[in-house]
XYZ file of C-alpha atoms in Angstrom:
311
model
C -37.386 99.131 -109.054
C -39.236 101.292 -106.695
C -38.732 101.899 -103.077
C -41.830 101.900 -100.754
C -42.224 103.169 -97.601
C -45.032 102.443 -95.039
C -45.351 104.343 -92.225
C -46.061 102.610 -88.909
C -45.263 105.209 -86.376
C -48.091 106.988 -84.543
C -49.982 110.219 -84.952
C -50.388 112.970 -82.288
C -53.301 111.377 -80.992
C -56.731 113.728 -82.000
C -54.468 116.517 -82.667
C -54.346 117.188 -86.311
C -51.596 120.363 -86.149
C -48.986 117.790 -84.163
C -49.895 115.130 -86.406
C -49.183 116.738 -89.756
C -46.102 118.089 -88.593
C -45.209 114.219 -87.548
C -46.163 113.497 -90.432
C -43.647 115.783 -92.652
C -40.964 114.659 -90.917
C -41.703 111.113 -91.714
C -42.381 111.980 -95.284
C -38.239 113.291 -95.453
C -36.987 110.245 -93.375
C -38.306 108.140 -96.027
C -37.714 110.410 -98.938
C -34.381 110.458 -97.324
C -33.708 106.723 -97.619
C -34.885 106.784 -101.129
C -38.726 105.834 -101.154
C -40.961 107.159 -103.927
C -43.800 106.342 -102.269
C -44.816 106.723 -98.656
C -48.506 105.127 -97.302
C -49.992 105.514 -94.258
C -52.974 103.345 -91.851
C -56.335 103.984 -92.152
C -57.554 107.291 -90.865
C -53.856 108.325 -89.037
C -54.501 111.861 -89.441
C -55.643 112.528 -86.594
C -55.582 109.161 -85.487
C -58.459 105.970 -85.611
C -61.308 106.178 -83.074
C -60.904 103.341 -81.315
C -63.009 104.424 -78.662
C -66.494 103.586 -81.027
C -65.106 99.863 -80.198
C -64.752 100.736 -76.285
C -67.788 102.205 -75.754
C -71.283 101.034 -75.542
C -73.554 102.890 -78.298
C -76.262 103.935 -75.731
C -74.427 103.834 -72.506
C -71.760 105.470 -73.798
C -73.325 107.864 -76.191
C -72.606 110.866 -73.945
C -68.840 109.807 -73.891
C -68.731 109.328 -77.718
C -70.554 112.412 -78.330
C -67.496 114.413 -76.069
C -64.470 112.487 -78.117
C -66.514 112.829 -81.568
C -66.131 116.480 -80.854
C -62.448 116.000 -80.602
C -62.296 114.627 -83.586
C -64.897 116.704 -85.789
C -62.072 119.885 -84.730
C -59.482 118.163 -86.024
C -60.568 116.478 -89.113
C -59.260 117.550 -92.756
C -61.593 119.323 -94.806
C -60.285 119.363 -98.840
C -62.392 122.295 -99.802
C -60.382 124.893 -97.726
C -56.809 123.167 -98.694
C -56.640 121.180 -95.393
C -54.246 119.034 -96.965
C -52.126 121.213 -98.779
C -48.929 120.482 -95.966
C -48.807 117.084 -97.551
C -49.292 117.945 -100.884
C -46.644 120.320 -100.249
C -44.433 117.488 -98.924
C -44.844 115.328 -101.748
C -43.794 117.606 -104.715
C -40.673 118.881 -102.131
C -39.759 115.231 -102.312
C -40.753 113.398 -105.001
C -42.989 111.062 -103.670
C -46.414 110.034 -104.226
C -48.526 109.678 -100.796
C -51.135 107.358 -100.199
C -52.603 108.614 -96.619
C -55.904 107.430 -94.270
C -57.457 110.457 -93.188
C -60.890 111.618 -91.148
C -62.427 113.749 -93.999
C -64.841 116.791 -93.239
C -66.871 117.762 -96.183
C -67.388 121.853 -95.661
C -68.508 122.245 -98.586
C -71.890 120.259 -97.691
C -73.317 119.993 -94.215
C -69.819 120.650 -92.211
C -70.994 118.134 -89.687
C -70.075 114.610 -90.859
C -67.352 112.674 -91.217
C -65.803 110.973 -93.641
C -63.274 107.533 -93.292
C -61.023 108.891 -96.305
C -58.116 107.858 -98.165
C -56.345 110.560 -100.711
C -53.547 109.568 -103.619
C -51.543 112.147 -103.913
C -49.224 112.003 -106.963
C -45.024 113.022 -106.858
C -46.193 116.612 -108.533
C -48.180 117.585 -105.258
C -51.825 116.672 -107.691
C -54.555 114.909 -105.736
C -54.936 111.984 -107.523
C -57.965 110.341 -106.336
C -59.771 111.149 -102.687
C -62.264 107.617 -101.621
C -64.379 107.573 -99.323
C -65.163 104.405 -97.196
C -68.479 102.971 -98.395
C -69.498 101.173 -95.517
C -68.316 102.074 -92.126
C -67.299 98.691 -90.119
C -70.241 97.913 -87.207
C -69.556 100.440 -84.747
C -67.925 102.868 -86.805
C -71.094 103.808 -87.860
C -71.436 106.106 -85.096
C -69.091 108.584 -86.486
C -68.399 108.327 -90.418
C -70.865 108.618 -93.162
C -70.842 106.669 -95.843
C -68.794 107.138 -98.891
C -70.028 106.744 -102.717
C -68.634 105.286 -106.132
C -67.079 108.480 -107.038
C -63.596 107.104 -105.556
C -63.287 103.753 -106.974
C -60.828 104.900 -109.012
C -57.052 103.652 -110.245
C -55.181 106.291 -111.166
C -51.616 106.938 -112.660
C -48.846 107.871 -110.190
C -44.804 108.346 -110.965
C -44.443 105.201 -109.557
C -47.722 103.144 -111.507
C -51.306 102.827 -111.658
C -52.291 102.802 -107.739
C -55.534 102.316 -106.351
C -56.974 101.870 -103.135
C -59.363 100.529 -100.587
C -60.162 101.001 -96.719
C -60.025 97.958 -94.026
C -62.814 95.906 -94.181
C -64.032 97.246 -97.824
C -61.206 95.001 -99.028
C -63.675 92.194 -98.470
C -66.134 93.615 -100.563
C -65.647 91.314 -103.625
C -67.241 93.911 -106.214
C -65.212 96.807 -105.000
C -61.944 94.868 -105.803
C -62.978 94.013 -108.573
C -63.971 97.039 -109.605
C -60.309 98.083 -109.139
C -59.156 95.122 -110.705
C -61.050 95.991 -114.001
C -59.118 99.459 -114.405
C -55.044 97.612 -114.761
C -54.005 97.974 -111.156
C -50.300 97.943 -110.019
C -50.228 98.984 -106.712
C -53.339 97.928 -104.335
C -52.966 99.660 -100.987
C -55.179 98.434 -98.206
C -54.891 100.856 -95.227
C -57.000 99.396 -92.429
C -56.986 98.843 -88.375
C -57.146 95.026 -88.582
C -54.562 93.226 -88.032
C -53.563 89.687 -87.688
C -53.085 86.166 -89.313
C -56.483 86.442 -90.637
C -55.728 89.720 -92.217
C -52.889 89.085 -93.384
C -54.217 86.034 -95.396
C -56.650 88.576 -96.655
C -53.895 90.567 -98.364
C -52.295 87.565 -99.593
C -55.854 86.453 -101.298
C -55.619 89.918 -102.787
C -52.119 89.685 -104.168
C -53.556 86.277 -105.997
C -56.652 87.382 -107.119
C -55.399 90.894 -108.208
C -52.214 89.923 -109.752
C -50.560 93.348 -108.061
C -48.748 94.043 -105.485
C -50.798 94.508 -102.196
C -49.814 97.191 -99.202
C -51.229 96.529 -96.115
C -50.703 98.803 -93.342
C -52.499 100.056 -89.753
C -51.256 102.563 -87.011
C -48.727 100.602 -84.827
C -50.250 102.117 -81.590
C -49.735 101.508 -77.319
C -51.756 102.934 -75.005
C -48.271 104.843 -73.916
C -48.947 106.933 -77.419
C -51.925 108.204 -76.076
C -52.486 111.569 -75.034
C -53.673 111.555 -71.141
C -55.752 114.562 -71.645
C -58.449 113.095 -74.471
C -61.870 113.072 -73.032
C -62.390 109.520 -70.386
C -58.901 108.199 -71.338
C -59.020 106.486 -67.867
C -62.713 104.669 -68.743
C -60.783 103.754 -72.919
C -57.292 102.589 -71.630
C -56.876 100.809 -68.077
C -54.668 98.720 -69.176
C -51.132 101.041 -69.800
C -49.504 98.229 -71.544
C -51.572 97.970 -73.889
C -50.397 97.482 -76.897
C -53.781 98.851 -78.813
C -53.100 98.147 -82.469
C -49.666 95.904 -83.580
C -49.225 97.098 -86.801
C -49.003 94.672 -89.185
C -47.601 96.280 -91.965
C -47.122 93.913 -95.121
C -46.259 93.938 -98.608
C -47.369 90.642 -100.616
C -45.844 90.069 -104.666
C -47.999 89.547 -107.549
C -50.017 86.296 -107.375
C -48.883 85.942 -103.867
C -46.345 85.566 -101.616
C -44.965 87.963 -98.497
C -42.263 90.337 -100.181
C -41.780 92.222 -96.904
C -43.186 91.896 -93.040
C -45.404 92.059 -91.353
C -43.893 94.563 -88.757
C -45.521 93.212 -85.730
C -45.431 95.286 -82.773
C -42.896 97.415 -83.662
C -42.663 101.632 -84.393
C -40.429 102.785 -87.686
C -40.486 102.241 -91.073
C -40.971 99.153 -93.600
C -38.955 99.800 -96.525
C -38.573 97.786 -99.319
C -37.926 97.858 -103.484
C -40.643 96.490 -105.577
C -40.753 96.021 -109.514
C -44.057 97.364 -110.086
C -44.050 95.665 -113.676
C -44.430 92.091 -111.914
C -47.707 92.988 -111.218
C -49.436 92.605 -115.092
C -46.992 89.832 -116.332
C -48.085 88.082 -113.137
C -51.935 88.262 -114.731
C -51.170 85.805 -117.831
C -51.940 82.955 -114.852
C -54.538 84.416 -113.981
C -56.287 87.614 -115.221
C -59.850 88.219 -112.930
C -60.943 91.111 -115.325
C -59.377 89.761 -118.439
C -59.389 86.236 -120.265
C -60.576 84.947 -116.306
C -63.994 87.384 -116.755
C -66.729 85.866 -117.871
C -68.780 88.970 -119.657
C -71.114 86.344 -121.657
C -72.329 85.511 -117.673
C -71.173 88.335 -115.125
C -71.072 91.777 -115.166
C -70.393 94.781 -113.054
C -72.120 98.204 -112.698
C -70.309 100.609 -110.740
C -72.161 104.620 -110.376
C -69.433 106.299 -110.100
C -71.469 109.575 -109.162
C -70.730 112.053 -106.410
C -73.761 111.613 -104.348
C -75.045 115.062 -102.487
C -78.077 115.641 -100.396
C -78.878 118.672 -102.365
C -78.753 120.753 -105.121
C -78.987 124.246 -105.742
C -79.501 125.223 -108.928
């Protein structure tokens, strides 16, 4: 068996320093209580900009530009060991880490963001680092878009994990295209939430045959630093309860195994048996005696795309 850990707590809001070191100390709780792997919501470090959803994108353009600012300073850039604290934490421990993250490529235009998620193995190795491919509507406004170069499964101490970010999980090629390379562990860190969701992971955990983590930032407007940039225009409403949670795991062809966590901070916990996941294909295999080569196939450019080259 192996003990997971999802993390729905909070970040520091916009402040990556505070976050990390949140972070850490959530990384030993659960290493603590005997996980071997810890996940957390889509883009927690530093936190999701919820504000692109709050704000017009002319109107408020002047706003976003102050709070995109914000959030360019404290973004994680790979090429000058930005997350080397967590990579730290999970060879201290003995987990792997599968973490949301805003991504700042320095080593290309040291401008734009990326809507990131990084595998980290139980060794302190990065695994695998995707990058969103398509930014959801307004999100647009401050990620780029990612490329095939992260549609990868890769082998963990605890299985063959692989990943995808929010609504990218209803991109029918890219799950297949994780699908195709013997997935145990599909790990769907998002900021949805919600029955409709949730019957989104469950579809997975059929389809896929693995075992399906769904998780976003449990979040009130109470979390919320009061000195971000027009928190008074974002949150009027201090009761807010600005994200729920929702953190899930669904079994092998189906079936909650543990949550959702609805509106509540802390930890979801729970042992899985990640072998369940490939005896659960004989059903039903979607890459395997289910494909259909003779009539469908899949292409997937796995290339690093760059703007330039310099030779």
């Amino acid at each position: 068996m192996t003990k997971v850990a999802i993390i729905q707590q909070p970040p520091v809001y916009l402040d990556l320093e505070k976050t990390m070191s949140r972070a850490i100390q959530l990384i030993e709780d659960a290493a603590r209580d005997g996980a071997q792997m810890v996940v957390f919501p889509e883009a927690w470090f530093p936190g999701y900009p919820t504000f692109v959803w709050r704000l017009p994108p002319g109107a408020g353009m002047g706003k976003t530009d102050e709070l995109f600012c914000r959030l360019q300073a404290n973004a994680i850039d790979l090429s000058r060991g930005g997350m080397k604290p967590l990579q730290a934490a999970a060879k201290d421990h003995g987990v792997v880490i599968v973490a949301g993250y805003q991504e700042l490529d320095g080593a290309v235009s040291g401008s734009t963001l990326y809507n990131s998620c990084i595998i980290i193995d139980a060794d302190g190795t990065v695994a695998n680092n995707h990058r969103k491919l398509m930014p959801t509507n307004p999100e647009r406004m401050v990620w780029g878009f990612g490329d095939g170069s992260g549609l990868n499964v890769v082998d963990t101490a605890v299985g063959r994990v692989g990943a995808l970010l929010c609504w990218e999980n209803y991109m029918p090629l890219a799950r297949y295209a994780l699908y195709a390379q013997n997935i145990d562990i599909y790990v769907a860190p998002t900021w949805d939430s919600g029955d409709t969701w949730l019957a989104t992971m469950q579809h997975i955990a059929r389809e896929g045959g693995c075992w399906v983590i769904g998780c976003a930032t449990a979040l009130e407007v109470s979390d919320i630093p009061t000195d971000i940039p027009h928190y008074e225009d974002l949150f009027p409403n201090k009761d807010e309860w600005v994200n729920p949670g929702d953190a899930v795991i669904y079994k092998p062809f189906g079936g909650v195994h543990a949550g959702p966590m609805h509106q509540e901070k802390g930890l979801l916990i729970s042992d899985i048996d990640v072998s369940a996941a490939r005896s659960s294909r004989r059903k039903f295999d979607a890459s395997g005696h289910y494909a259909r080569p003779d009539v469908f196939t899949l292409t997937v450019n796995r290339s690093r795309q760059a703007p330039v080259t310099f030779d």
